[in-house]
mmCIF file of C-alpha atoms and ligand atoms in Angstrom:
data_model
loop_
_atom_site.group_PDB
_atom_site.id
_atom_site.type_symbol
_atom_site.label_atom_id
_atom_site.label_comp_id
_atom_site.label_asym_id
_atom_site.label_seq_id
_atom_site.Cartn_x
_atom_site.Cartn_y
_atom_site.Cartn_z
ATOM 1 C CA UNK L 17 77.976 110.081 114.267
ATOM 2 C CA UNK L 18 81.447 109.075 114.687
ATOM 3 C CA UNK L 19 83.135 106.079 114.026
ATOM 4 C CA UNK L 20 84.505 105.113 117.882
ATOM 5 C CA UNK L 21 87.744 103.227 116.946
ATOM 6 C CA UNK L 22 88.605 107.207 115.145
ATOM 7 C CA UNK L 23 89.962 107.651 118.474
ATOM 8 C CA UNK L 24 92.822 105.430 118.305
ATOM 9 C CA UNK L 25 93.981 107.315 115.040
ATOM 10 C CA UNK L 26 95.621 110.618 113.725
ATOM 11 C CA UNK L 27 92.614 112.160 112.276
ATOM 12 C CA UNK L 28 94.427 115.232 110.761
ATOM 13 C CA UNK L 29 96.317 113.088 108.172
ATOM 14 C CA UNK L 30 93.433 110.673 107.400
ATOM 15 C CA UNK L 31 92.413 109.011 104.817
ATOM 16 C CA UNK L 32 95.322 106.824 104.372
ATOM 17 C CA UNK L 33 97.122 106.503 101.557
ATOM 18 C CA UNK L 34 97.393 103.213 100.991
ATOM 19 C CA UNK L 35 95.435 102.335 97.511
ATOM 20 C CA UNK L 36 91.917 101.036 97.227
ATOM 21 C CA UNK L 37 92.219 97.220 97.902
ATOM 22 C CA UNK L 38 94.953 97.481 100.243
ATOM 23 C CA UNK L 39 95.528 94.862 102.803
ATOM 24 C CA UNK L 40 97.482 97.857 104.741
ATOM 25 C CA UNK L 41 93.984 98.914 105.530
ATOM 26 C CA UNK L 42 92.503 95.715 106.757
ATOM 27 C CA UNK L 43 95.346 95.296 108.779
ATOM 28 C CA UNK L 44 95.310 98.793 110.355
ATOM 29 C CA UNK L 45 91.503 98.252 111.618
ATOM 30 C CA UNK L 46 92.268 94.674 112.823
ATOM 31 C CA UNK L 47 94.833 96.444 115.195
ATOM 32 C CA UNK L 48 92.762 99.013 116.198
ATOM 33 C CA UNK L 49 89.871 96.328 117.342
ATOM 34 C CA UNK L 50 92.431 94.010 119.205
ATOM 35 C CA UNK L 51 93.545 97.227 121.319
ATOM 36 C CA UNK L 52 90.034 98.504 121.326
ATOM 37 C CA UNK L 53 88.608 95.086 122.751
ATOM 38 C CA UNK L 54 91.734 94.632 125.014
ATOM 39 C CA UNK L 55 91.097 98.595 126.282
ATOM 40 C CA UNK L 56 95.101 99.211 126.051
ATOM 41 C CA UNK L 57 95.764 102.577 126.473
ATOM 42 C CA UNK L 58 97.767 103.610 123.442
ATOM 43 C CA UNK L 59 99.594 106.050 125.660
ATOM 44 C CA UNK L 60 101.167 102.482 127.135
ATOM 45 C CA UNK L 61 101.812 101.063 123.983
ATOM 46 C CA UNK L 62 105.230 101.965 121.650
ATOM 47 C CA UNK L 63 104.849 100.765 117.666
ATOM 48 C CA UNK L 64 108.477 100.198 116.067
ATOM 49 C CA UNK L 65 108.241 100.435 112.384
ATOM 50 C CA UNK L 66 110.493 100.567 109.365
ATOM 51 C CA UNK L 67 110.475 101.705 105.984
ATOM 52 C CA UNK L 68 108.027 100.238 103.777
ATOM 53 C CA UNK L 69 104.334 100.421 102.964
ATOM 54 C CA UNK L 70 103.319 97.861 106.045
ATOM 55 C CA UNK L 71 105.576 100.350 108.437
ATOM 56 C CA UNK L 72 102.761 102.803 107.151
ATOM 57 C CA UNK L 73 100.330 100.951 109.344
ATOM 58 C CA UNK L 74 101.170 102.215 112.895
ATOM 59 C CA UNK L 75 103.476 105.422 111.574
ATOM 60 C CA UNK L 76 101.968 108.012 110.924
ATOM 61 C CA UNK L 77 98.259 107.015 111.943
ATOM 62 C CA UNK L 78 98.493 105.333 114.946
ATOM 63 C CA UNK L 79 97.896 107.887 117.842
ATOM 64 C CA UNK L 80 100.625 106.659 120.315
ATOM 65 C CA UNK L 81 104.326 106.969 120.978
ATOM 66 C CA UNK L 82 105.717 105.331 117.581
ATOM 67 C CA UNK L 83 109.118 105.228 116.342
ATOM 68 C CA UNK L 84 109.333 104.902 112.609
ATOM 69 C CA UNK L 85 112.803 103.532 111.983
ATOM 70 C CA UNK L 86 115.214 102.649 109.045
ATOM 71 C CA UNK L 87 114.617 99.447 106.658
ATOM 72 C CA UNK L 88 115.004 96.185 108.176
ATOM 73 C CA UNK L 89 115.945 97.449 111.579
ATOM 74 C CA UNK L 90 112.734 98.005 113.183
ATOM 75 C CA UNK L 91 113.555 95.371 115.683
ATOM 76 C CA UNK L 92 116.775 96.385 116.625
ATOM 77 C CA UNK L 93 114.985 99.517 117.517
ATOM 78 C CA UNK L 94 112.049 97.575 119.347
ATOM 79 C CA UNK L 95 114.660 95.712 121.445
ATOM 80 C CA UNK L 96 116.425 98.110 122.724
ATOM 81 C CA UNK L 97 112.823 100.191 123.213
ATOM 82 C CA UNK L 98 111.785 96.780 125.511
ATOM 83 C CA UNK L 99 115.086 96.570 127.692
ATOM 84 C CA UNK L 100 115.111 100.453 128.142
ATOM 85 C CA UNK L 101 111.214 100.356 129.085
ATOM 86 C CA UNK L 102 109.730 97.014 130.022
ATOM 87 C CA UNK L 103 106.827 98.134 131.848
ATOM 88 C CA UNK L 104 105.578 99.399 127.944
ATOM 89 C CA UNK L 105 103.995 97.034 125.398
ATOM 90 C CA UNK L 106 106.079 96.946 122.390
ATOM 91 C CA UNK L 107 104.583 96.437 119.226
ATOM 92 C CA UNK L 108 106.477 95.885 115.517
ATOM 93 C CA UNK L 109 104.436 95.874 112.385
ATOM 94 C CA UNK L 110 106.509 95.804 108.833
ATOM 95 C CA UNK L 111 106.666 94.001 105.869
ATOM 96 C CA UNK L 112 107.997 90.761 104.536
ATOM 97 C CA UNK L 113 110.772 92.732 102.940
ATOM 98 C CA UNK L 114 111.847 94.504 105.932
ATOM 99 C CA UNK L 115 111.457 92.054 108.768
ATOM 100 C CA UNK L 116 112.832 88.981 106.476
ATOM 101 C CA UNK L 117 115.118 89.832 104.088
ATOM 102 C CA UNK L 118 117.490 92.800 105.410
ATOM 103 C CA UNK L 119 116.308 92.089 108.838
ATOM 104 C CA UNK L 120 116.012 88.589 108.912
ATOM 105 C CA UNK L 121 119.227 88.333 111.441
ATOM 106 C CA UNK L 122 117.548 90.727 113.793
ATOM 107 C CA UNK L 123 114.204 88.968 113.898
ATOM 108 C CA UNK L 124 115.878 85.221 114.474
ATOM 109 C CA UNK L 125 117.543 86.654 117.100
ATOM 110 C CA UNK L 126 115.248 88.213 118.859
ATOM 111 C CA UNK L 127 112.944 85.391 118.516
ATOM 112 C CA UNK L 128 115.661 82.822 119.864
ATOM 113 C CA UNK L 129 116.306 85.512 123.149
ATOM 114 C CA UNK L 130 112.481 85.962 123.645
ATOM 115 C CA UNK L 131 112.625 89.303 123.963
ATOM 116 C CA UNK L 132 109.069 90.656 124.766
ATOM 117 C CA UNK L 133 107.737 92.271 121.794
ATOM 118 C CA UNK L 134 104.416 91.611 119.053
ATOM 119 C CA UNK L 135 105.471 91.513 116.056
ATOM 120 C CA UNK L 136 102.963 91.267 113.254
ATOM 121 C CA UNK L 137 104.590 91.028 109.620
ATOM 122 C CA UNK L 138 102.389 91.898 106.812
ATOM 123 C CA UNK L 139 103.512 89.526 103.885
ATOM 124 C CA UNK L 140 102.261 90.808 100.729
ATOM 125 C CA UNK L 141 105.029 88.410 98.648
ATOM 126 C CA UNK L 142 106.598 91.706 97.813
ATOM 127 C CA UNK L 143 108.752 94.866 97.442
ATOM 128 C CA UNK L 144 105.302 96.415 97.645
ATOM 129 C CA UNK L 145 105.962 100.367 98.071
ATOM 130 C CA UNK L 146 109.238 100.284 96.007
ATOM 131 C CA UNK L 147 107.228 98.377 92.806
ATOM 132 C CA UNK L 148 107.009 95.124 92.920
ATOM 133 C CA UNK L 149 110.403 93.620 93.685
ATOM 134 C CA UNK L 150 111.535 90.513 94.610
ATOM 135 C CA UNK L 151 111.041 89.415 98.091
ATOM 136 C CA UNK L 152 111.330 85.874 100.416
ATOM 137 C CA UNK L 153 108.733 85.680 100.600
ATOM 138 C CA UNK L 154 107.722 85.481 97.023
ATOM 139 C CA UNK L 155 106.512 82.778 95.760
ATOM 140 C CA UNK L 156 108.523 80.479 93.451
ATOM 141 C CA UNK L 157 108.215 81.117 89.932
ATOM 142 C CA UNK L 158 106.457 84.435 89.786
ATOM 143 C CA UNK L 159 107.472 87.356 87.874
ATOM 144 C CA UNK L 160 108.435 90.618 89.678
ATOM 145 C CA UNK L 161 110.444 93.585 88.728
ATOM 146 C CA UNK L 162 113.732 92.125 89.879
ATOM 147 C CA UNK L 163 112.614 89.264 88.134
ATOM 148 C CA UNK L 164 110.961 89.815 85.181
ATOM 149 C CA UNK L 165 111.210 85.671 83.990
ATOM 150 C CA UNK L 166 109.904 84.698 87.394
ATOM 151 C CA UNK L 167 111.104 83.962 90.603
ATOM 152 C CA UNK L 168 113.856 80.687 90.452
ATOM 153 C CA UNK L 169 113.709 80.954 94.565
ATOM 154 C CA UNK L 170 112.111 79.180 96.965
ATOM 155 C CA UNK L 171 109.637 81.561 99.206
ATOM 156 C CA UNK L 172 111.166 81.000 103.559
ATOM 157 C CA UNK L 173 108.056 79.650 105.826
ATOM 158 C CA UNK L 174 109.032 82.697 108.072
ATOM 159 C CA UNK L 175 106.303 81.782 110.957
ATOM 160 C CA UNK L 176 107.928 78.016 110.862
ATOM 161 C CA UNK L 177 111.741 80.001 111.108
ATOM 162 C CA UNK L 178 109.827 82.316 114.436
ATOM 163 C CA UNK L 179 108.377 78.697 116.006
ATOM 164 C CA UNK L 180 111.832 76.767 115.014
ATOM 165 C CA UNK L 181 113.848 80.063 116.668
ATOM 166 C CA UNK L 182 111.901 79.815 119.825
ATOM 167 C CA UNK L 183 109.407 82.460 119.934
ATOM 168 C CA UNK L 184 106.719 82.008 122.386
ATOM 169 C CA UNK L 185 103.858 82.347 120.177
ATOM 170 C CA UNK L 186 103.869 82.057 116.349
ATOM 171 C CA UNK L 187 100.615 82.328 114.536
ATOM 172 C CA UNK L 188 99.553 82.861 110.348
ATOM 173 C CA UNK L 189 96.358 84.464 109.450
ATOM 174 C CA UNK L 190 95.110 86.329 106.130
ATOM 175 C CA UNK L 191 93.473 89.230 105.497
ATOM 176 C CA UNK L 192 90.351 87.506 104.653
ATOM 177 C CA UNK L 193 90.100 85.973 108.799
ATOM 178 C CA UNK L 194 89.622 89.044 109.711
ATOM 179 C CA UNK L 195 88.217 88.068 113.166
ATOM 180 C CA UNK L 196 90.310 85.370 113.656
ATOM 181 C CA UNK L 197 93.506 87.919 113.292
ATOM 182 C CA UNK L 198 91.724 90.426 115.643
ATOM 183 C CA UNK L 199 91.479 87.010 118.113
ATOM 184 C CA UNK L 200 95.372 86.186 117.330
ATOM 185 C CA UNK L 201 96.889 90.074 117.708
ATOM 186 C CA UNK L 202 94.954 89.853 121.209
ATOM 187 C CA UNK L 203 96.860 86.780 121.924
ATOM 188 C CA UNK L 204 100.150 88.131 120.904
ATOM 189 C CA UNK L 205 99.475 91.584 122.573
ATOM 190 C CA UNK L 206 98.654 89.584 125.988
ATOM 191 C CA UNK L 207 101.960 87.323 125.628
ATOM 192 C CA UNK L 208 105.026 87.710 127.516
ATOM 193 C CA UNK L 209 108.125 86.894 125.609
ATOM 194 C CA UNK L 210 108.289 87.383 121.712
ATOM 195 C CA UNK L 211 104.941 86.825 119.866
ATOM 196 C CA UNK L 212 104.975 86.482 115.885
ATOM 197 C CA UNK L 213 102.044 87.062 113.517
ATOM 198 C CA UNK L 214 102.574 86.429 110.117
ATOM 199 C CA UNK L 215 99.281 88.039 108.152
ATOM 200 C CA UNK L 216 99.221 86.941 104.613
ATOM 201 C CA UNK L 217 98.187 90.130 103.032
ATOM 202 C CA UNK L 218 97.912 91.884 99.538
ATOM 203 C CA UNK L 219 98.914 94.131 97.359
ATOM 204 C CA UNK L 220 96.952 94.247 93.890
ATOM 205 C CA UNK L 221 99.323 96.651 92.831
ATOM 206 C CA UNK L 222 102.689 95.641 92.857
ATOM 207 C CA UNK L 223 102.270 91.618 92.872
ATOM 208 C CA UNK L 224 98.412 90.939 92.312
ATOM 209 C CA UNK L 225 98.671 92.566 88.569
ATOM 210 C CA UNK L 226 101.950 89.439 88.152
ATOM 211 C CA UNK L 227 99.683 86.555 89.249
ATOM 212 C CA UNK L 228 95.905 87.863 87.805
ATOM 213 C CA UNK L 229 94.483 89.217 91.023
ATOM 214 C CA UNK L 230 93.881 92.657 90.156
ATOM 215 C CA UNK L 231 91.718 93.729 93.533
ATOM 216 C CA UNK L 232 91.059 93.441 96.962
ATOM 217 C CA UNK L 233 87.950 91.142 96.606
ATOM 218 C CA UNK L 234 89.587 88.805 93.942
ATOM 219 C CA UNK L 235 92.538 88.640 96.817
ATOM 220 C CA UNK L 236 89.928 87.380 99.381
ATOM 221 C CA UNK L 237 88.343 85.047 97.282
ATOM 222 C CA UNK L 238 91.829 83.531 96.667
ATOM 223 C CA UNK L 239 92.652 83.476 100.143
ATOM 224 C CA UNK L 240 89.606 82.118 101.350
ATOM 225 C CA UNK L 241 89.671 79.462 99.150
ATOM 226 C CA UNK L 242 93.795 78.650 99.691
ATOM 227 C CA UNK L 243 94.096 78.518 103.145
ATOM 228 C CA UNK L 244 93.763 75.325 105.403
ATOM 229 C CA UNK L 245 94.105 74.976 108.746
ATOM 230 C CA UNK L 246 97.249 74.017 111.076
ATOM 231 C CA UNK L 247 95.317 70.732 112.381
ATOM 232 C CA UNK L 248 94.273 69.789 108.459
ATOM 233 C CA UNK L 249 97.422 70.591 107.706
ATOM 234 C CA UNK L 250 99.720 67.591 109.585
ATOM 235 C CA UNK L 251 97.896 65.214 107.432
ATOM 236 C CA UNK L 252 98.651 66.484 104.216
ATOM 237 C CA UNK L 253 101.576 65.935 102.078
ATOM 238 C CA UNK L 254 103.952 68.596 100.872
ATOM 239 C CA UNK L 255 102.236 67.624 97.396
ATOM 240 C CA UNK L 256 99.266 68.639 98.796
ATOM 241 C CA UNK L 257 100.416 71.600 100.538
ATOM 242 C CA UNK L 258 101.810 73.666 97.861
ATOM 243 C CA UNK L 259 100.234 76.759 97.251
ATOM 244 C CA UNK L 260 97.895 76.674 99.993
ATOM 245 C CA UNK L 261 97.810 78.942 102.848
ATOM 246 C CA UNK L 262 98.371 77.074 106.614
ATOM 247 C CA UNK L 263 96.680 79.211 108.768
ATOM 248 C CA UNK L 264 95.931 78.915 112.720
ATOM 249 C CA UNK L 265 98.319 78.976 115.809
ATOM 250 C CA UNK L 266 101.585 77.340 115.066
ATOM 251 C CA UNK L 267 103.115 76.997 118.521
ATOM 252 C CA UNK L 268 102.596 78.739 122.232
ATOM 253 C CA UNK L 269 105.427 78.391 124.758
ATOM 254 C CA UNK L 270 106.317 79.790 128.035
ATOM 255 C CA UNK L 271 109.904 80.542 128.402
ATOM 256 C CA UNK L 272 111.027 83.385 130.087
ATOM 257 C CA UNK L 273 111.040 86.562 128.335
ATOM 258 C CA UNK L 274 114.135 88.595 127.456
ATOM 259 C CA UNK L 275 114.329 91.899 129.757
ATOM 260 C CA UNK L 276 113.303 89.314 132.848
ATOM 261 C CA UNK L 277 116.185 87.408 132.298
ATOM 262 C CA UNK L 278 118.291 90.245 132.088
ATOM 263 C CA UNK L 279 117.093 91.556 135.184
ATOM 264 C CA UNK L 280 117.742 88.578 136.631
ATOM 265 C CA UNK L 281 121.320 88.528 135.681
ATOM 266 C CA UNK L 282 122.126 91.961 136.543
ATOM 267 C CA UNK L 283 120.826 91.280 140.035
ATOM 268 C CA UNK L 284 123.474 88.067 139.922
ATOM 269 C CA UNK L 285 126.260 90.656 138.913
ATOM 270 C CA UNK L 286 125.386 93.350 141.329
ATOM 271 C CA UNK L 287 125.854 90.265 144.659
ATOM 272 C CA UNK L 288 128.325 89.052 143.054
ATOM 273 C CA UNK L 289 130.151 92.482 142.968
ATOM 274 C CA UNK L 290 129.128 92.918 146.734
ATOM 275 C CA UNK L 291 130.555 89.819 148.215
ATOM 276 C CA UNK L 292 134.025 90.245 145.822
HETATM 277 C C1 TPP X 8 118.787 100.220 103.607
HETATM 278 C C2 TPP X 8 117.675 100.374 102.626
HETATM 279 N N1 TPP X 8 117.610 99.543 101.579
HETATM 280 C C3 TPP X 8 116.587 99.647 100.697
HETATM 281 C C4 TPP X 8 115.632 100.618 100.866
HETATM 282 C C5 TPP X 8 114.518 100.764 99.844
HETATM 283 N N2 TPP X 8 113.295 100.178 100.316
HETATM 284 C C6 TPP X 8 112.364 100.882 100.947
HETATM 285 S S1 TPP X 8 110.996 99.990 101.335
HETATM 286 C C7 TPP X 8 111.702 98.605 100.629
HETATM 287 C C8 TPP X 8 110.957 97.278 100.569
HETATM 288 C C9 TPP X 8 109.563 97.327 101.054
HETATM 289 O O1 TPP X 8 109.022 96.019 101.056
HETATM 290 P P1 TPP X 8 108.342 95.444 102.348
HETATM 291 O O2 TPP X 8 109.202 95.590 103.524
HETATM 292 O O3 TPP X 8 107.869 94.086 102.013
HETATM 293 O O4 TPP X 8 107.119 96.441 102.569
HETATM 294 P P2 TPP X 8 105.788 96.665 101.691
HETATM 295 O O5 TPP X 8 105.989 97.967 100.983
HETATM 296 O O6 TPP X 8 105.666 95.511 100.747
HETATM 297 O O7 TPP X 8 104.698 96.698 102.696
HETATM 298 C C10 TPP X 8 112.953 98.859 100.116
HETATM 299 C C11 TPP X 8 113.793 97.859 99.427
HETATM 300 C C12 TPP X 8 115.742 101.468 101.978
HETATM 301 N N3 TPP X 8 114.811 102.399 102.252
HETATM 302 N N4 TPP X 8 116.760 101.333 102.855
HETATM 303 S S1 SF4 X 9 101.602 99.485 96.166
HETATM 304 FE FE1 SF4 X 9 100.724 97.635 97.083
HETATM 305 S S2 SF4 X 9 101.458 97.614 99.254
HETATM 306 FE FE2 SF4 X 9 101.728 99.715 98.418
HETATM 307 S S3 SF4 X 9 99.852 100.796 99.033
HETATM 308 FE FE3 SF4 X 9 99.539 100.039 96.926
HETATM 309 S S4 SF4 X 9 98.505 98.039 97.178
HETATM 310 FE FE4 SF4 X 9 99.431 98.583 99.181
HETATM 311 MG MG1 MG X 10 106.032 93.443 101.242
#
């Protein structure tokens, strides 16, 4: 018998070929069960990617209209997908690399204009598909190819830059909640305006050889027993906090999303141009 979510994917070009332990892979099936248990039809549905292993999620195994872009621009693309096509969901999913270093400009601004996309970044703390360099995200003080000392940067709280920019819902979930991401990419994939997922993911490859988690299940362990939640959270110091994992919903909001307000504007323009 066949597996029923096999319907949502290019079968032709399966298995994947992301390597064993993965997060890609958890990832991938927690997207197919949001849009399974939301019953989108893909054919309404556009994924933006870019270049990296996370862009390998939607592109090339997703079965719907998907746009596989350059690095660190798939949201350029995505915006300009959402104005030309509003009635369409618009979904981004890319890694930490992508979406906050080179594209970090594109993805504060279209946070702070609301523009009505889902964007789920998979941080894996690294350069993951390009071996193992340096990202943002990566945590101070570990060793990567770019630096082979370790890391003299501080990693960016990219979920608190999404909430702090003005998206209308910001959220940070692991690998390891796998239900409670399915429950969170439902939430973004229902919202109007933009909608941020940060999912804390790995790769025992590139970074989990650096810092002594060598596989997928050592990688849950540690993330199960890292991560506290947003409410547990505000109590803590930043003592307290540091190396832990604060997952849950970070902020929900309600402003008015992007291609609305441009609608809105345009109709301004075109009486304006009537009565002049
Ligand atoms: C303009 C440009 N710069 C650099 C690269 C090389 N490159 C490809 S993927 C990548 C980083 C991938 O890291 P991330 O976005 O975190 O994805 P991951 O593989 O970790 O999922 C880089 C630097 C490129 N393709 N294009
Ligand atoms: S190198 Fe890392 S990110 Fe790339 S497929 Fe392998 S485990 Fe995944
Ligand atoms: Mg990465």
């Amino acid at each position: 018998m066949e597996h029923s979510l096999l319907r949502y994917l290019r079968r032709e070009i399966l298995p994947t070929t992301h390597c064993p332990g993965c997060g890609c892979g958890q990832v991938l099936n927690a997207f197919v069960n949001a849009i399974d248990e939301l019953q989108i039809d893909p054919k309404e549905m556009i994924a933006v990617t870019g270049i990296g292993r996370s862009s390998w999620i939607p592109s090339p195994y997703l079965k719907c209209d998907t746009l596989h872009t350059t690095h660190g621009r798939p949201v350029a693309f995505a915006t300009g997908v959402k104005v030309i096509r509003p009635q369409n969901r618009v979904v981004v999913i890319a890694g930490d690399g992508d979406l906050a270093a080179i594209g970090g400009n594109h993805l504060i601004h279209a946070a702070r204009r609301n523009v009505g996309l889902a964007v789920f970044l998979v941080n894996n703390y690294i350069y993951g598909m390009t071996g193992g360099q340096v990202s943002p995200t990566t945590p101070y003080g570990v060793p990567t190819t770019t630096t082979p000392y370790d890391n003299a940067e501080y990693p960016l709280n990219i979920a608190e830059l999404m909430a702090a920019a003005g998206a209308n819902y910001v959220a940070r979930w692991t690998t390891y909640h796998i239900r409670k991401l399915i429950a969170a990419m439902k939430e973004a994939l229902q919202k109007s305006g933009f909608a941020f997922i940060e999912i804390i993911s790995q790769c025992p490859v590139s970074y989990g050889r650096r810092v002594g988690l060598r596989d997928g299940v050592a990688f849950m362990e540690h993330f199960k027993e890292n991560s506290v939640s947003v409410n547990k959270a505000r109590n803590l110091s930043e003592k307290e906090l540091e190396g832990k994992i604060v997952v849950g919903k970070l902020i929900e909001r309600d402003r008015t999303e992007f291609t609305e307000s441009l609608r809105r504007v345009n109709r301004l323009a075109s009486q304006r141009r009537r009565t002049t």
